[in-house]
Amino acid sequence: MAEAHQAVAFQFTVTPEGIDLQLSHQALSEIYLSGVRSWKKRIIRIKNNVISGVYPASPSSWLFVVIAILATMYTRSDPSMGLIAKIQEHLPVSQMSTQCQAVVSAVLFSTMLWLMLIFTMRLCLKQLLSYHRWMFEQHGKMSTTTKIWVALVRIFSGRKPLLYSYQGSLPNLPVPAIKDTVKRYLESVRPLMNDAEYKRMTNLATEFESSLGNRLQWYLKLKSLWASNYVSDWWEEYVYLRGRGPIMVNSNYYGMDFLYVTPTPIQAARAGNCIHAFFLYRRKLNKEELKPWLLRSAVPCCSYQFERTFDSCRIPGTLTDTVQHWQDSDYIVVYHRGRYFRLRVYQAGRLLSPREIEFQIQRILDDTTPPSQGEAKLGALTAGDRISWAKARAKFFSSGVNKRSLDCIERAAFFVTLDDEEHSMMGEDSAECLDRYAKSLLHGKCYDRWFDKSFSVVYYKNGKSGINAEHSWADAPVVAHVWEYTLAVDSFQLGYNEEGHCKGEVDSSLPRPQKLSWEITPECEEQISQSLAVAQALADDVDFHVFSFRDFGKGKIKKCRVSPDGFIQMALQLAYYRNRGTFCLTYEASMTRLFREGRTETVRSCTNESSAFVQALEGGEPADVCRRLFRAASEKHQHLYRMAMTGGGIDRHLFCLYVVSKYLGVDSPFLNEVLSEPWRLSTSQTPVQQVELFDMVNHSEYISCGGGFGPVADDGYGVSYMFLGENIINLHISCKHSCPETDAHKFGGQIRKALHDLLKLLSPNLKESNKTDEGRPEVKKDK
């Protein structure tokens, strides 16, 4: 094949005269330039490691300390109190002059003093960042203590931090006291149990707290002293990597494109701009030029999850999977009509322009080569059971051409699918269009995504796009960060010409994308078919409903002096109660990135206060009573959210206690019951993180629809929501057709009604429009 020859650096043949060696200067030049690029990146990484290693000081501050110490020596004063003389006595070099030895000793003392100052500053900053009382103060009212704290944090934070500069100064996640966790747990389940059930659970909890709990707690405290985070490694392993069921639908999640516009209808052009933008983001990530995420412009959050964004893949195993991360790949893998292509995005050491990537993508689209035997649905292996995939990988992909092609996919920067479908919300039934769009991004055809990659990007035939992400390596905000950047750069920086193509010129001599080769045996094909059957059944069972609520948004909610997140959570409690006639254990994801290597914690949104409010409203209590109960429920929810963010959550603590009990081989009826409780309502908010990238005033039509995930429980709902601007709330609702008690569309209707009822309750004098398109930006036709 011509593609294979282009990847060969040299050829040789054996002749009677000896070996005839034919070097390809173009290939050798490419190897040289690739090596130069690789070494430049290594140097940048070393430089950044030095800068981050001495933060909050700077490398140049070392020179300042040295000069200051040397200056004091010339004034015949000794700031070291005799230490410089001691160092000079023990110098191993005797050939130096006395003056030279004094200078060397002063430099060594200055370096030790500088390192001690850095350690002291880091320790002070770590202690300052352990203060979280600021989060519990009323919005807009800052105490004197907090004002002083903010000033000190800014003093000790240094200047111009890199992405990972704060990592060494972040505090460790604290281990809550057993009694506090048990007390909060019992409080959280009270509205879900009758008196007899609650009494039984109280007895189990009391017995656990007074006996086994203290023993398990001791091990956790020991781990917290040794490990950076006592939760994260076990959370990644046991919640994600040891799961043996399909990760498609059950774990992976998705993000959508702009809601109202498609920047270009040309599939290859959209892919060209966005792929180029992804690599621009990776360049900024490698150089640590991305700004650390700061809460209230002062408090840093952990950035360690960004490390595995690109060049990462989940590798199946029989007992547990692993996440592999490689150095920067210079290519992506593209799937189209059953074929896999390797597309290099660097040529002669430079990143291909968007127009050149579009040209290469179009070559793939125009390629009529049929897929090889068994290749078309190969990706279904990543969508089925993990044990089956692990055994198939070891048996059929451990050597030869299959191993080389699989390595190519797994080591790629990311995965791209060129889909033949068209998706948009601008059809006759926009709601139905969005539902199909969401299902396509979540699972597709079950074989046209590589669900193991850190993320896969989908480009549809009409230019629409979306992203599907694997969950174990990072949480949704990290993927949302790169996705926001890509959408913004695509539309506002790169742009398209009048015909809808990428801007710039193209070098038509670029080597063609290389089609990957496979040798799929009939036995392997049978395994692919079995995995596809499992995945297809799971995909067909998912019921999805996505809608954009435009009657009002967080603007009116904030006028009611209520937290928008608390408002939505109370609406979900009301909607679920109306839908099922009962309350359920509710999961809301909260981040713990205020701590080193922090990931998430659970906010249990169903509380005694929220259930009291819902029952009062449904029971016809007076409006003023309902308003009072609502505010109490909303404040309790906000308190729980802040507790979760500051290390006071209960679910990760209970999870780790359960893991320790399994390691020790002891059984706890209390922990067994706690960890087996189903989350019938799993919710998550998707915030817009990089507001500065979007012009919501002049280009309000460029609005992302957010993202979503599959249901956590077979008889429950998954709900993702996103506030856009002041007037729009996008919601993604999922459940399963196989459960007769769940219906995504009916639950969506209940949520709409609950949102209106809550606004009417809280602001009876606030004029509420019934127009379905209030707050909707002017819609421009897809270009």
PDB file of N, CA and C in Angstrom, residues 175-179 182 205-223 234 653 656-668 671:
ATOM      1  N   VAL A 175      -9.868  14.004  56.930  1.00  0.00           N
ATOM      2  CA  VAL A 175     -10.736  12.857  57.228  1.00  0.00           C
ATOM      3  C   VAL A 175     -11.749  13.295  58.281  1.00  0.00           C
ATOM      4  N   PRO A 176     -13.039  13.304  57.968  1.00  0.00           N
ATOM      5  CA  PRO A 176     -14.023  13.736  58.972  1.00  0.00           C
ATOM      6  C   PRO A 176     -14.070  12.776  60.151  1.00  0.00           C
ATOM      7  N   ALA A 177     -14.571  13.259  61.265  1.00  0.00           N
ATOM      8  CA  ALA A 177     -14.744  12.413  62.441  1.00  0.00           C
ATOM      9  C   ALA A 177     -15.874  11.416  62.191  1.00  0.00           C
ATOM     10  N   ILE A 178     -15.716  10.207  62.717  1.00  0.00           N
ATOM     11  CA  ILE A 178     -16.725   9.162  62.535  1.00  0.00           C
ATOM     12  C   ILE A 178     -18.096   9.626  63.026  1.00  0.00           C
ATOM     13  N   LYS A 179     -18.105  10.247  64.202  1.00  0.00           N
ATOM     14  CA  LYS A 179     -19.396  10.640  64.787  1.00  0.00           C
ATOM     15  C   LYS A 179     -20.105  11.681  63.928  1.00  0.00           C
ATOM     16  N   VAL A 182     -21.531   9.819  60.734  1.00  0.00           N
ATOM     17  CA  VAL A 182     -22.698   9.006  61.080  1.00  0.00           C
ATOM     18  C   VAL A 182     -23.909   9.886  61.372  1.00  0.00           C
ATOM     19  N   ALA A 205     -26.008   2.117  62.922  1.00  0.00           N
ATOM     20  CA  ALA A 205     -25.018   3.191  62.896  1.00  0.00           C
ATOM     21  C   ALA A 205     -24.337   3.353  64.252  1.00  0.00           C
ATOM     22  N   THR A 206     -25.123   3.270  65.328  1.00  0.00           N
ATOM     23  CA  THR A 206     -24.555   3.419  66.673  1.00  0.00           C
ATOM     24  C   THR A 206     -23.571   2.296  66.975  1.00  0.00           C
ATOM     25  N   GLU A 207     -23.951   1.079  66.593  1.00  0.00           N
ATOM     26  CA  GLU A 207     -23.059  -0.066  66.813  1.00  0.00           C
ATOM     27  C   GLU A 207     -21.768   0.086  66.010  1.00  0.00           C
ATOM     28  N   PHE A 208     -21.886   0.539  64.761  1.00  0.00           N
ATOM     29  CA  PHE A 208     -20.705   0.735  63.913  1.00  0.00           C
ATOM     30  C   PHE A 208     -19.788   1.809  64.496  1.00  0.00           C
ATOM     31  N   GLU A 209     -20.378   2.913  64.935  1.00  0.00           N
ATOM     32  CA  GLU A 209     -19.588   4.033  65.454  1.00  0.00           C
ATOM     33  C   GLU A 209     -18.814   3.636  66.704  1.00  0.00           C
ATOM     34  N   SER A 210     -19.410   2.814  67.538  1.00  0.00           N
ATOM     35  CA  SER A 210     -18.779   2.477  68.813  1.00  0.00           C
ATOM     36  C   SER A 210     -17.834   1.288  68.731  1.00  0.00           C
ATOM     37  N   SER A 211     -17.803   0.602  67.588  1.00  0.00           N
ATOM     38  CA  SER A 211     -16.949  -0.590  67.512  1.00  0.00           C
ATOM     39  C   SER A 211     -16.028  -0.544  66.302  1.00  0.00           C
ATOM     40  N   LEU A 212     -16.473  -1.087  65.183  1.00  0.00           N
ATOM     41  CA  LEU A 212     -15.629  -1.238  64.003  1.00  0.00           C
ATOM     42  C   LEU A 212     -15.207   0.093  63.396  1.00  0.00           C
ATOM     43  N   GLY A 213     -16.047   1.101  63.505  1.00  0.00           N
ATOM     44  CA  GLY A 213     -15.766   2.380  62.861  1.00  0.00           C
ATOM     45  C   GLY A 213     -14.454   2.992  63.282  1.00  0.00           C
ATOM     46  N   ASN A 214     -14.150   2.965  64.575  1.00  0.00           N
ATOM     47  CA  ASN A 214     -12.909   3.563  65.067  1.00  0.00           C
ATOM     48  C   ASN A 214     -11.679   2.843  64.524  1.00  0.00           C
ATOM     49  N   ARG A 215     -11.782   1.531  64.378  1.00  0.00           N
ATOM     50  CA  ARG A 215     -10.659   0.770  63.833  1.00  0.00           C
ATOM     51  C   ARG A 215     -10.423   1.132  62.367  1.00  0.00           C
ATOM     52  N   LEU A 216     -11.484   1.206  61.588  1.00  0.00           N
ATOM     53  CA  LEU A 216     -11.349   1.581  60.179  1.00  0.00           C
ATOM     54  C   LEU A 216     -10.851   3.012  60.037  1.00  0.00           C
ATOM     55  N   GLN A 217     -11.320   3.882  60.913  1.00  0.00           N
ATOM     56  CA  GLN A 217     -10.927   5.285  60.866  1.00  0.00           C
ATOM     57  C   GLN A 217      -9.427   5.450  61.076  1.00  0.00           C
ATOM     58  N   TRP A 218      -8.851   4.615  61.909  1.00  0.00           N
ATOM     59  CA  TRP A 218      -7.420   4.699  62.191  1.00  0.00           C
ATOM     60  C   TRP A 218      -6.614   4.487  60.917  1.00  0.00           C
ATOM     61  N   TYR A 219      -7.031   3.520  60.102  1.00  0.00           N
ATOM     62  CA  TYR A 219      -6.335   3.254  58.846  1.00  0.00           C
ATOM     63  C   TYR A 219      -6.471   4.432  57.877  1.00  0.00           C
ATOM     64  N   LEU A 220      -7.636   5.035  57.848  1.00  0.00           N
ATOM     65  CA  LEU A 220      -7.832   6.186  56.955  1.00  0.00           C
ATOM     66  C   LEU A 220      -6.968   7.366  57.371  1.00  0.00           C
ATOM     67  N   LYS A 221      -6.861   7.601  58.657  1.00  0.00           N
ATOM     68  CA  LYS A 221      -6.013   8.703  59.127  1.00  0.00           C
ATOM     69  C   LYS A 221      -4.554   8.438  58.783  1.00  0.00           C
ATOM     70  N   LEU A 222      -4.142   7.191  58.889  1.00  0.00           N
ATOM     71  CA  LEU A 222      -2.779   6.826  58.513  1.00  0.00           C
ATOM     72  C   LEU A 222      -2.551   7.086  57.024  1.00  0.00           C
ATOM     73  N   LYS A 223      -3.530   6.720  56.211  1.00  0.00           N
ATOM     74  CA  LYS A 223      -3.396   6.959  54.770  1.00  0.00           C
ATOM     75  C   LYS A 223      -3.362   8.450  54.462  1.00  0.00           C
ATOM     76  N   TRP A 234      -8.500   5.385  45.380  1.00  0.00           N
ATOM     77  CA  TRP A 234      -9.505   4.333  45.557  1.00  0.00           C
ATOM     78  C   TRP A 234     -10.768   4.641  44.763  1.00  0.00           C
ATOM     79  N   HIS A 653     -16.193   9.558  52.566  1.00  0.00           N
ATOM     80  CA  HIS A 653     -15.686   9.005  53.817  1.00  0.00           C
ATOM     81  C   HIS A 653     -16.255   7.605  54.042  1.00  0.00           C
ATOM     82  N   CYS A 656     -14.621   5.095  51.637  1.00  0.00           N
ATOM     83  CA  CYS A 656     -13.269   4.677  52.012  1.00  0.00           C
ATOM     84  C   CYS A 656     -13.291   3.759  53.229  1.00  0.00           C
ATOM     85  N   LEU A 657     -14.188   4.006  54.173  1.00  0.00           N
ATOM     86  CA  LEU A 657     -14.329   3.092  55.304  1.00  0.00           C
ATOM     87  C   LEU A 657     -14.730   1.704  54.818  1.00  0.00           C
ATOM     88  N   TYR A 658     -15.593   1.653  53.835  1.00  0.00           N
ATOM     89  CA  TYR A 658     -16.030   0.375  53.262  1.00  0.00           C
ATOM     90  C   TYR A 658     -14.862  -0.343  52.581  1.00  0.00           C
ATOM     91  N   VAL A 659     -14.020   0.405  51.838  1.00  0.00           N
ATOM     92  CA  VAL A 659     -12.860  -0.188  51.175  1.00  0.00           C
ATOM     93  C   VAL A 659     -11.906  -0.781  52.206  1.00  0.00           C
ATOM     94  N   VAL A 660     -11.652  -0.047  53.289  1.00  0.00           N
ATOM     95  CA  VAL A 660     -10.758  -0.548  54.335  1.00  0.00           C
ATOM     96  C   VAL A 660     -11.336  -1.822  54.956  1.00  0.00           C
ATOM     97  N   SER A 661     -12.640  -1.848  55.173  1.00  0.00           N
ATOM     98  CA  SER A 661     -13.257  -3.044  55.762  1.00  0.00           C
ATOM     99  C   SER A 661     -13.071  -4.259  54.866  1.00  0.00           C
ATOM    100  N   LYS A 662     -13.114  -4.067  53.553  1.00  0.00           N
ATOM    101  CA  LYS A 662     -12.900  -5.171  52.627  1.00  0.00           C
ATOM    102  C   LYS A 662     -11.447  -5.625  52.643  1.00  0.00           C
ATOM    103  N   TYR A 663     -10.523  -4.668  52.753  1.00  0.00           N
ATOM    104  CA  TYR A 663      -9.110  -5.038  52.853  1.00  0.00           C
ATOM    105  C   TYR A 663      -8.843  -5.850  54.121  1.00  0.00           C
ATOM    106  N   LEU A 664      -9.505  -5.481  55.223  1.00  0.00           N
ATOM    107  CA  LEU A 664      -9.294  -6.175  56.489  1.00  0.00           C
ATOM    108  C   LEU A 664     -10.091  -7.471  56.583  1.00  0.00           C
ATOM    109  N   GLY A 665     -11.005  -7.669  55.635  1.00  0.00           N
ATOM    110  CA  GLY A 665     -11.811  -8.883  55.646  1.00  0.00           C
ATOM    111  C   GLY A 665     -12.868  -8.907  56.727  1.00  0.00           C
ATOM    112  N   VAL A 666     -13.320  -7.738  57.140  1.00  0.00           N
ATOM    113  CA  VAL A 666     -14.373  -7.663  58.167  1.00  0.00           C
ATOM    114  C   VAL A 666     -15.664  -7.187  57.518  1.00  0.00           C
ATOM    115  N   ASP A 667     -16.773  -7.624  58.070  1.00  0.00           N
ATOM    116  CA  ASP A 667     -18.073  -7.281  57.495  1.00  0.00           C
ATOM    117  C   ASP A 667     -18.793  -6.283  58.388  1.00  0.00           C
ATOM    118  N   SER A 668     -19.367  -5.254  57.752  1.00  0.00           N
ATOM    119  CA  SER A 668     -20.110  -4.231  58.486  1.00  0.00           C
ATOM    120  C   SER A 668     -21.520  -4.142  57.912  1.00  0.00           C
ATOM    121  N   LEU A 671     -22.220  -0.459  56.829  1.00  0.00           N
ATOM    122  CA  LEU A 671     -21.603  -0.012  55.575  1.00  0.00           C
ATOM    123  C   LEU A 671     -22.179  -0.748  54.377  1.00  0.00           C
TER     124      LEU A 671
END
